[in-house]
Tab-separated table of C-alpha atoms and ligand atoms in Angstrom:
chain	number	residue	atom	x	y	z
M	26	MET	CA	-138.187	-149.647	82.761
M	27	THR	CA	-141.503	-148.400	81.122
M	28	ARG	CA	-144.693	-150.011	82.786
M	29	ALA	CA	-147.427	-149.565	80.310
M	30	ILE	CA	-150.816	-150.337	79.416
M	31	LEU	CA	-151.297	-152.337	75.701
M	32	THR	CA	-154.819	-152.305	74.382
M	33	LEU	CA	-156.049	-154.862	71.634
M	34	ASN	CA	-158.340	-154.939	69.024
M	35	SER	CA	-158.524	-158.118	67.329
M	36	GLY	CA	-160.211	-159.108	64.162
M	37	SER	CA	-160.422	-161.650	61.573
M	38	SER	CA	-157.484	-160.846	59.853
M	39	SER	CA	-156.135	-157.914	61.250
M	40	LEU	CA	-154.734	-156.742	64.909
M	41	LYS	CA	-154.682	-153.184	66.041
M	42	LEU	CA	-152.497	-152.346	68.944
M	43	GLY	CA	-152.001	-149.716	71.285
M	44	LEU	CA	-149.161	-148.866	73.938
M	45	PHE	CA	-149.786	-146.620	76.752
M	46	SER	CA	-148.132	-145.212	79.688
M	47	GLU	CA	-149.639	-145.514	83.110
M	48	THR	CA	-150.511	-142.101	83.271
M	49	LEU	CA	-152.301	-142.924	79.715
M	50	GLU	CA	-149.992	-141.111	77.309
M	51	THR	CA	-149.652	-142.564	73.817
M	52	LEU	CA	-146.461	-144.480	73.690
M	53	ALA	CA	-146.912	-146.304	70.226
M	54	MET	CA	-149.390	-147.944	68.112
M	55	ALA	CA	-149.129	-150.735	65.355
M	56	HIS	CA	-151.522	-152.424	62.706
M	57	VAL	CA	-150.971	-155.234	61.262
M	58	ASP	CA	-153.241	-156.140	58.409
M	59	ARG	CA	-154.356	-159.336	56.354
M	60	ILE	CA	-152.998	-161.494	58.845
M	61	GLY	CA	-152.569	-165.522	57.469
M	62	ARG	CA	-151.764	-164.066	54.290
M	63	ARG	CA	-148.551	-163.658	52.331
M	64	GLU	CA	-149.165	-160.017	52.057
M	65	ALA	CA	-149.620	-159.376	56.000
M	66	ALA	CA	-148.168	-156.514	56.810
M	67	MET	CA	-147.500	-154.359	60.116
M	68	GLN	CA	-147.216	-150.362	60.468
M	69	ILE	CA	-145.802	-149.726	64.013
M	70	LYS	CA	-145.678	-145.872	64.959
M	71	ASP	CA	-144.447	-143.949	67.905
M	72	ALA	CA	-146.552	-141.183	69.768
M	73	ALA	CA	-145.918	-138.543	67.452
M	74	GLY	CA	-146.994	-140.776	64.154
M	75	LYS	CA	-143.407	-141.717	63.313
M	76	PRO	CA	-143.140	-144.985	61.949
M	77	LEU	CA	-140.674	-147.130	64.269
M	78	PRO	CA	-137.989	-149.467	62.776
M	79	MET	CA	-138.923	-153.134	62.151
M	80	PRO	CA	-137.423	-156.146	62.931
M	81	GLU	CA	-136.332	-158.971	59.948
M	82	HIS	CA	-139.563	-160.678	59.825
M	83	ALA	CA	-139.579	-164.524	60.424
M	84	PRO	CA	-141.847	-166.224	57.518
M	85	ASN	CA	-144.463	-166.733	60.168
M	86	ALA	CA	-144.057	-163.786	61.921
M	87	PHE	CA	-147.721	-162.642	61.195
M	88	LYS	CA	-149.327	-166.096	60.521
M	89	THR	CA	-151.823	-165.733	63.734
M	90	ASN	CA	-153.174	-162.793	66.076
M	91	GLY	CA	-150.714	-164.411	68.238
M	92	ALA	CA	-147.852	-164.363	66.070
M	93	ALA	CA	-148.671	-160.955	65.020
M	94	LEU	CA	-148.767	-159.904	68.978
M	95	ARG	CA	-145.417	-160.943	69.730
M	96	THR	CA	-143.723	-159.584	66.744
M	97	ALA	CA	-145.123	-156.187	67.515
M	98	LEU	CA	-144.321	-156.681	71.126
M	99	GLU	CA	-140.449	-157.173	69.864
M	100	VAL	CA	-140.624	-153.944	68.445
M	101	PHE	CA	-142.145	-151.922	71.227
M	102	GLN	CA	-139.625	-153.862	73.453
M	103	ALA	CA	-136.776	-152.466	71.053
M	104	ASP	CA	-138.158	-149.012	71.651
M	105	PHE	CA	-138.989	-149.279	75.419
M	106	PRO	CA	-136.225	-151.284	77.075
M	107	GLY	CA	-137.614	-152.815	80.212
M	108	LEU	CA	-141.105	-152.571	79.083
M	109	GLU	CA	-143.447	-154.136	81.341
M	110	VAL	CA	-146.882	-154.735	80.726
M	111	VAL	CA	-149.007	-154.933	83.606
M	112	ALA	CA	-152.504	-154.549	82.010
M	113	VAL	CA	-153.950	-155.858	78.341
M	114	GLY	CA	-157.193	-153.787	77.441
M	115	HIS	CA	-159.666	-155.980	74.995
M	116	ARG	CA	-162.316	-154.504	72.628
M	117	VAL	CA	-165.092	-157.330	72.752
M	118	VAL	CA	-167.843	-156.557	70.524
M	119	HIS	CA	-170.358	-158.065	72.664
M	120	GLY	CA	-171.301	-158.046	75.994
M	121	GLY	CA	-174.908	-159.289	75.710
M	122	VAL	CA	-177.636	-158.290	77.711
M	123	ASN	CA	-175.178	-158.229	81.434
M	124	HIS	CA	-172.117	-156.417	80.797
M	125	ALA	CA	-172.658	-152.855	80.383
M	126	ALA	CA	-169.183	-151.994	81.843
M	127	PRO	CA	-165.519	-152.945	81.268
M	128	LEU	CA	-164.267	-155.933	83.566
M	129	ARG	CA	-161.660	-158.087	84.224
M	130	LEU	CA	-161.510	-161.418	82.551
M	131	THR	CA	-161.908	-164.694	84.100
M	132	GLU	CA	-162.004	-168.329	82.767
M	133	GLU	CA	-166.086	-168.033	84.150
M	134	ILE	CA	-166.632	-164.678	81.864
M	135	MET	CA	-164.620	-166.011	79.127
M	136	LYS	CA	-167.375	-168.872	78.976
M	137	ASP	CA	-170.039	-166.267	79.275
M	138	LEU	CA	-168.307	-164.441	76.178
M	139	ALA	CA	-168.198	-167.299	74.148
M	140	ARG	CA	-171.732	-167.919	74.211
M	141	LEU	CA	-172.701	-165.058	72.926
M	142	ALA	CA	-170.521	-165.607	69.581
M	143	PRO	CA	-173.574	-166.801	67.794
M	144	PHE	CA	-174.469	-162.844	68.487
M	145	ALA	CA	-171.342	-161.622	66.879
M	146	PRO	CA	-170.012	-164.525	64.690
M	147	LEU	CA	-167.665	-162.680	62.180
M	148	HIS	CA	-166.043	-160.630	65.990
M	149	GLN	CA	-166.572	-161.910	69.033
M	150	PRO	CA	-164.101	-165.140	68.396
M	151	HIS	CA	-161.885	-163.379	67.109
M	152	ASN	CA	-161.881	-160.712	69.698
M	153	LEU	CA	-161.850	-163.871	72.198
M	154	ALA	CA	-158.921	-165.256	70.520
M	155	GLY	CA	-157.132	-162.129	70.977
M	156	VAL	CA	-157.460	-162.424	74.892
M	157	ARG	CA	-156.475	-165.711	74.707
M	158	ALA	CA	-153.080	-164.772	72.744
M	159	SER	CA	-152.941	-162.174	75.524
M	160	VAL	CA	-153.236	-164.745	78.393
M	161	ASP	CA	-150.698	-167.070	76.809
M	162	THR	CA	-148.081	-164.018	75.957
M	163	PHE	CA	-148.386	-162.207	79.285
M	164	PRO	CA	-148.987	-164.300	81.777
M	165	GLY	CA	-149.961	-163.313	85.425
M	166	VAL	CA	-151.395	-160.088	83.729
M	167	PRO	CA	-155.112	-158.782	83.639
M	168	ASN	CA	-156.895	-158.583	80.604
M	169	ILE	CA	-159.630	-156.255	80.982
M	170	ALA	CA	-162.738	-156.208	78.314
M	171	CYS	CA	-164.218	-153.347	76.883
M	172	PHE	CA	-167.699	-153.895	75.271
M	173	ASP	CA	-168.883	-152.651	72.060
M	174	THR	CA	-172.368	-152.610	72.776
M	175	ALA	CA	-172.024	-151.402	76.580
M	176	PHE	CA	-172.283	-147.789	75.637
M	177	HIS	CA	-176.314	-148.709	74.442
M	178	ARG	CA	-177.732	-150.476	77.319
M	179	GLY	CA	-179.587	-148.040	78.519
M	180	HIS	CA	-181.622	-147.965	75.466
M	181	PRO	CA	-185.548	-147.432	76.146
M	182	PHE	CA	-187.559	-150.413	75.417
M	183	VAL	CA	-188.994	-149.523	72.219
M	184	ASN	CA	-185.285	-148.989	70.861
M	185	ASP	CA	-184.128	-152.009	72.268
M	186	THR	CA	-186.616	-154.161	70.808
M	187	TYR	CA	-188.225	-155.777	67.400
M	188	ALA	CA	-192.089	-156.650	66.599
M	189	LEU	CA	-191.256	-160.157	67.193
M	190	PRO	CA	-193.344	-162.323	69.996
M	191	HIS	CA	-191.843	-161.308	72.998
M	192	ARG	CA	-190.016	-164.311	74.155
M	193	TYR	CA	-187.346	-163.651	71.014
M	194	TYR	CA	-186.642	-160.243	73.296
M	195	GLU	CA	-185.990	-162.613	76.198
M	196	LYS	CA	-183.725	-164.814	74.147
M	197	GLY	CA	-181.376	-162.017	73.462
M	198	ILE	CA	-182.897	-160.919	70.106
M	199	ARG	CA	-182.625	-157.264	70.474
M	200	ARG	CA	-180.850	-153.919	68.984
M	201	TYR	CA	-177.735	-153.934	71.064
M	202	GLY	CA	-175.926	-151.266	68.757
M	203	PHE	CA	-172.111	-151.421	68.507
M	204	HIS	CA	-169.158	-148.708	67.538
M	205	GLY	CA	-169.773	-147.929	71.265
M	206	LEU	CA	-166.153	-146.992	72.215
M	207	SER	CA	-166.175	-144.721	69.370
M	208	TYR	CA	-169.192	-142.821	70.514
M	209	ASP	CA	-168.104	-143.236	74.163
M	210	TYR	CA	-164.869	-141.263	73.330
M	211	ILE	CA	-166.740	-138.558	71.175
M	212	SER	CA	-169.447	-138.443	74.064
M	213	GLY	CA	-166.209	-137.371	76.659
M	214	GLU	CA	-164.822	-135.410	74.154
M	215	LEU	CA	-167.703	-133.177	73.667
M	216	ALA	CA	-168.509	-133.423	77.496
M	217	ARG	CA	-164.972	-131.782	77.826
M	218	THR	CA	-164.681	-129.613	75.365
M	219	GLU	CA	-168.444	-128.711	74.621
M	220	PRO	CA	-170.408	-128.909	77.762
M	221	GLU	CA	-173.791	-127.516	76.729
M	222	LEU	CA	-173.699	-128.756	73.446
M	223	ALA	CA	-172.763	-132.482	75.060
M	224	ALA	CA	-176.139	-131.497	77.543
M	225	GLY	CA	-178.022	-131.530	74.529
M	226	ARG	CA	-179.008	-133.663	71.405
M	227	VAL	CA	-176.358	-134.997	69.215
M	228	VAL	CA	-176.228	-137.174	66.251
M	229	VAL	CA	-172.596	-138.787	66.156
M	230	ALA	CA	-171.746	-140.531	62.391
M	231	HIS	CA	-168.911	-143.046	62.503
M	232	LEU	CA	-167.997	-143.349	59.109
M	233	GLY	CA	-165.385	-146.067	58.746
M	234	SER	CA	-165.143	-149.795	56.683
M	235	GLY	CA	-167.885	-149.951	59.192
M	236	ALA	CA	-170.307	-147.402	59.926
M	237	SER	CA	-173.295	-146.983	62.080
M	238	MET	CA	-174.876	-143.561	63.585
M	239	CYS	CA	-175.833	-143.082	66.892
M	240	ALA	CA	-178.217	-140.688	68.925
M	241	ILE	CA	-176.802	-139.323	72.148
M	242	ARG	CA	-179.044	-137.254	74.659
M	243	GLY	CA	-177.357	-135.974	77.290
M	244	GLY	CA	-174.493	-138.028	76.895
M	245	ARG	CA	-176.841	-141.166	76.938
M	246	SER	CA	-176.872	-143.301	73.782
M	247	ILE	CA	-181.002	-143.427	73.309
M	248	GLU	CA	-180.582	-144.898	69.814
M	249	SER	CA	-178.096	-146.499	67.013
M	250	THR	CA	-178.745	-147.317	63.569
M	251	MET	CA	-176.815	-150.822	63.897
M	252	GLY	CA	-179.127	-153.650	65.924
M	253	PHE	CA	-179.124	-157.080	66.707
M	254	SER	CA	-176.090	-157.289	64.478
M	255	ALA	CA	-173.350	-154.722	62.876
M	256	VAL	CA	-175.093	-155.316	59.259
M	257	ASP	CA	-178.258	-153.426	60.030
M	258	GLY	CA	-178.277	-149.601	59.229
M	259	LEU	CA	-175.837	-147.666	56.847
M	260	PRO	CA	-174.336	-149.188	54.047
M	261	MET	CA	-170.561	-149.798	54.661
M	262	GLY	CA	-167.490	-150.705	52.933
M	263	THR	CA	-168.714	-154.594	52.377
M	264	ARG	CA	-172.099	-154.491	54.366
M	265	THR	CA	-175.440	-153.966	52.976
M	266	GLY	CA	-176.690	-152.185	56.054
M	267	GLN	CA	-180.810	-152.302	56.382
M	268	ILE	CA	-182.141	-154.605	53.850
M	269	ASP	CA	-185.677	-156.262	53.385
M	270	PRO	CA	-185.843	-159.404	54.993
M	271	GLY	CA	-188.030	-160.876	52.329
M	272	ILE	CA	-184.616	-160.605	50.080
M	273	LEU	CA	-182.843	-163.301	52.657
M	274	MET	CA	-185.931	-165.819	52.339
M	275	TYR	CA	-186.313	-165.141	48.388
M	276	LEU	CA	-182.361	-166.121	48.362
M	277	MET	CA	-182.999	-168.885	50.108
M	278	ASP	CA	-186.183	-170.474	48.563
M	279	GLU	CA	-185.143	-169.353	45.254
M	280	GLU	CA	-181.582	-169.608	44.627
M	281	GLY	CA	-180.795	-171.890	47.261
M	282	MET	CA	-178.444	-170.151	49.131
M	283	ASP	CA	-177.503	-171.377	53.010
M	284	SER	CA	-176.934	-169.272	56.072
M	285	HIS	CA	-173.070	-168.996	55.474
M	286	GLN	CA	-173.749	-167.963	51.708
M	287	ILE	CA	-175.918	-165.206	52.859
M	288	SER	CA	-173.604	-164.195	55.446
M	289	ASP	CA	-170.931	-163.522	53.378
M	290	LEU	CA	-173.042	-161.731	50.705
M	291	LEU	CA	-174.579	-159.331	53.552
M	292	TYR	CA	-171.106	-158.626	55.234
M	293	LYS	CA	-168.337	-159.290	52.346
M	294	GLU	CA	-169.699	-158.599	48.913
M	295	SER	CA	-172.175	-155.753	49.509
M	296	GLY	CA	-171.818	-152.252	50.510
M	297	LEU	CA	-169.692	-149.666	48.551
M	298	LEU	CA	-167.947	-152.678	47.412
M	299	GLY	CA	-171.192	-154.749	45.988
M	300	MET	CA	-172.829	-151.503	44.674
M	301	SER	CA	-169.730	-150.111	42.390
M	302	GLY	CA	-167.940	-153.245	41.709
M	303	VAL	CA	-165.144	-150.896	42.111
M	304	SER	CA	-163.950	-150.785	45.422
M	305	ASN	CA	-164.707	-150.696	49.142
M	306	ASP	CA	-162.400	-147.783	49.622
M	307	MET	CA	-164.179	-144.561	49.426
M	308	ARG	CA	-161.018	-142.953	48.135
M	309	THR	CA	-161.391	-145.110	45.493
M	310	LEU	CA	-164.757	-144.214	44.706
M	311	GLU	CA	-164.443	-140.571	44.424
M	312	ALA	CA	-161.710	-140.907	42.279
M	313	SER	CA	-163.409	-143.140	40.037
M	314	GLU	CA	-165.432	-142.174	36.654
M	315	GLU	CA	-167.593	-145.335	36.793
M	316	PRO	CA	-171.396	-144.734	37.025
M	317	HIS	CA	-172.037	-147.209	39.423
M	318	ALA	CA	-169.050	-145.724	42.092
M	319	ALA	CA	-171.059	-142.849	42.080
M	320	GLU	CA	-174.522	-144.802	42.850
M	321	ALA	CA	-172.725	-145.872	45.703
M	322	VAL	CA	-171.665	-142.938	46.844
M	323	ASP	CA	-174.861	-141.569	46.375
M	324	TYR	CA	-176.749	-144.400	48.213
M	325	PHE	CA	-174.269	-144.100	51.245
M	326	THR	CA	-174.854	-140.110	51.446
M	327	TYR	CA	-178.521	-140.656	51.042
M	328	ARG	CA	-178.764	-143.133	53.876
M	329	ILE	CA	-176.867	-141.224	56.055
M	330	ARG	CA	-179.335	-138.661	55.737
M	331	ARG	CA	-182.516	-140.811	55.908
M	332	GLU	CA	-181.020	-142.063	59.132
M	333	LEU	CA	-180.024	-138.960	60.414
M	334	ALA	CA	-183.376	-137.605	60.170
M	335	GLY	CA	-184.829	-140.462	61.675
M	336	LEU	CA	-182.399	-140.142	65.005
M	337	ALA	CA	-183.434	-136.420	64.896
M	338	ALA	CA	-186.880	-137.569	65.760
M	339	ALA	CA	-185.754	-140.206	67.963
M	340	MET	CA	-184.581	-137.328	70.109
M	341	GLY	CA	-187.303	-134.860	69.838
M	342	GLY	CA	-184.340	-132.609	67.873
M	343	ILE	CA	-181.100	-131.948	67.240
M	344	ASP	CA	-178.406	-129.508	68.459
M	345	GLY	CA	-175.205	-130.950	67.005
M	346	LEU	CA	-173.733	-133.127	64.525
M	347	VAL	CA	-170.428	-135.118	64.981
M	348	PHE	CA	-168.565	-136.742	61.776
M	349	CYS	CA	-166.059	-139.375	63.187
M	350	GLY	CA	-164.557	-142.672	61.488
M	351	GLY	CA	-162.182	-142.681	58.395
M	352	ILE	CA	-164.386	-141.295	56.155
M	353	GLY	CA	-165.925	-138.800	58.190
M	354	GLU	CA	-162.752	-137.216	59.148
M	355	ASN	CA	-161.199	-137.279	56.253
M	356	SER	CA	-163.595	-136.835	53.182
M	357	PRO	CA	-164.740	-133.521	52.974
M	358	HIS	CA	-166.769	-133.728	49.885
M	359	ILE	CA	-168.963	-136.928	51.821
M	360	ARG	CA	-169.649	-134.574	54.651
M	361	ALA	CA	-170.891	-131.746	52.246
M	362	ARG	CA	-173.021	-134.785	50.517
M	363	VAL	CA	-174.987	-135.735	53.561
M	364	CYS	CA	-175.334	-132.211	54.677
M	365	GLU	CA	-176.576	-130.757	51.533
M	366	ASP	CA	-180.314	-130.043	51.277
M	367	LEU	CA	-180.517	-130.689	55.160
M	368	GLY	CA	-181.467	-126.749	55.679
M	369	TRP	CA	-184.892	-127.697	56.735
M	370	LEU	CA	-183.163	-129.221	59.854
M	371	GLY	CA	-181.098	-126.604	60.754
M	372	ILE	CA	-177.906	-127.890	59.221
M	373	GLY	CA	-175.581	-126.788	56.908
M	374	VAL	CA	-171.814	-127.070	55.932
M	375	ASP	CA	-169.480	-124.093	55.221
M	376	PRO	CA	-167.163	-125.393	52.461
M	377	ILE	CA	-163.994	-123.549	53.136
M	378	ARG	CA	-163.944	-124.602	56.623
M	379	ASN	CA	-164.900	-127.604	55.507
M	380	LEU	CA	-162.352	-128.547	52.547
M	381	ALA	CA	-159.490	-127.108	55.540
M	382	HIS	CA	-160.736	-129.759	58.110
M	383	GLU	CA	-161.512	-127.422	60.484
M	384	ARG	CA	-163.208	-128.705	63.723
M	385	GLU	CA	-166.443	-126.818	63.339
M	386	ILE	CA	-167.985	-126.559	59.744
M	387	GLY	CA	-171.543	-125.846	60.488
M	388	THR	CA	-173.757	-122.810	59.054
M	389	GLY	CA	-176.819	-123.322	60.328
M	390	LYS	CA	-178.477	-123.488	63.832
M	391	VAL	CA	-177.481	-127.116	64.399
M	392	ARG	CA	-173.397	-127.119	65.205
M	393	VAL	CA	-171.294	-129.418	62.681
M	394	LEU	CA	-168.093	-130.695	64.130
M	395	VAL	CA	-165.339	-133.178	63.304
M	396	ILE	CA	-163.864	-134.889	66.170
M	397	PRO	CA	-161.422	-137.813	65.219
M	398	THR	CA	-162.087	-140.785	67.058
M	399	ASN	CA	-159.653	-142.632	69.488
M	400	GLU	CA	-160.835	-146.269	70.722
M	401	GLU	CA	-157.895	-147.199	71.756
M	402	ILE	CA	-157.896	-144.709	74.589
M	403	VAL	CA	-161.131	-145.687	75.745
M	404	ILE	CA	-160.027	-149.056	76.178
M	405	ALA	CA	-156.966	-147.974	77.666
M	406	ARG	CA	-158.582	-146.040	80.308
M	407	ALA	CA	-161.119	-148.661	81.256
M	408	ALA	CA	-158.040	-150.619	81.902
M	409	GLN	CA	-156.268	-148.101	84.241
M	410	ALA	CA	-159.507	-147.629	86.293
M	411	VAL	CA	-159.939	-151.846	86.415
M	412	LEU	CA	-156.330	-151.844	87.182
M	413	ALA	CA	-156.683	-149.529	89.909
M	414	THR	CA	-159.356	-151.464	91.555
M	415	ILE	CA	-157.240	-154.607	91.699
M	416	GLU	CA	-153.789	-153.215	93.290
M	417	ASP	CA	-155.955	-151.558	95.809
B	519	ADP	P1	-161.751	-149.012	59.964
B	519	ADP	O1	-163.441	-149.338	60.394
B	519	ADP	O2	-161.616	-150.433	59.462
B	519	ADP	O3	-161.017	-148.609	61.291
B	519	ADP	P2	-161.461	-146.319	59.241
B	519	ADP	O4	-162.297	-145.506	59.924
B	519	ADP	O5	-159.554	-146.788	59.107
B	519	ADP	O6	-161.763	-148.273	59.440
B	519	ADP	O7	-161.654	-145.901	57.440
B	519	ADP	C1	-161.621	-146.465	56.328
B	519	ADP	C2	-162.498	-145.992	55.285
B	519	ADP	O8	-161.799	-144.296	55.854
B	519	ADP	C3	-161.766	-146.530	53.747
B	519	ADP	O9	-163.513	-146.254	53.199
B	519	ADP	C4	-161.117	-145.391	53.319
B	519	ADP	O10	-161.647	-144.949	52.040
B	519	ADP	C5	-161.917	-143.915	53.688
B	519	ADP	N1	-161.087	-142.763	54.188
B	519	ADP	C6	-159.566	-142.724	54.361
B	519	ADP	N2	-158.985	-141.406	54.676
B	519	ADP	C7	-160.074	-140.850	53.218
B	519	ADP	C8	-160.065	-139.643	52.437
B	519	ADP	N3	-158.965	-138.982	52.558
B	519	ADP	N4	-160.968	-139.589	51.768
B	519	ADP	C9	-162.144	-140.100	51.839
B	519	ADP	N5	-162.380	-141.632	52.368
B	519	ADP	C10	-160.985	-141.839	52.937
């Protein structure tokens, strides 16, 4: 019998699952992509990263997130006979103003979180659909929510607001910030391995398909490049990042675009994909000869440098820079491009250690580190902690 904690990260067309022992050892990870499409595919790996054997798939095995969850569970059960899931931890993108700590989900709280869907329409409904699928699949098992906004909830007022009439702040139009689970993990790793640096001023660059940066002082987030929505700040795989709101009014008035078309433009057609016309995948852009691909990479790294200086200003200086996320962890080229010409800020990168994917790659007075992030373990830890309060 294996008692396990399951983590779910349920998106619009993808599902990431983590299976952990009660003592938080990783047992297996699964990633289902393109759910609802014919090309849907699942990758499942054990703790050592070895692919696990897949069952014969029924045609509707990945039709919905719920079906994908049950299919992944079958594989887990085959590998861990007698598997008993004792708690399910969920990534929920938005906790609003009130939720700063992980909590056990009840019908009441689910309703509260559903009311936040207009704040994160592309993420929140899918996160909550994952919770529903879990409730159906594991009746009676506690579901625990961990919020991407939570790590940023202590921001000072000026870092949390826009210059709108104050009533909009009261209505919740605030700079929430996202990727909080990743920043929480990195902050914890720094505290464990680099206590002196963790007590100082660190910028973390989470560079994946979604990308943002966070200023962390003394282990606490004080500023993030993402704001009210996850489209702000850095350009991303398919998202614009920061954009002049005047452009949106122009598109409405002159091109007759409605909010759905604008949302598609900002979230799905822009960023690296839109600028390059080639791909949203950084590996493809790095290998491309297309001039627009090079422009997209130039813009991406330029905006990271600009934000980096702004975040350093927000903290009154910088002692460390941490790269994480698919691009941050794997691309020496992007890390080097971000850090070039930042000598004035005390940032430099050693080309050999950078290419060798070493953990510490800086040459200046600012430490530069590459730390693989792990959002799943943050969710699993929170689920374990909440479960302990239930079982006591
Ligand atoms: P998600 O936000 O979906 O979790 P990831 O953190 O997995 O995204 O990051 C995906 C991005 O990482 C993609 O743009 C991909 O091209 C990029 N990436 C992964 N490996 C490399 C690499 N070796 N070099 C450059 N980019 C990489």
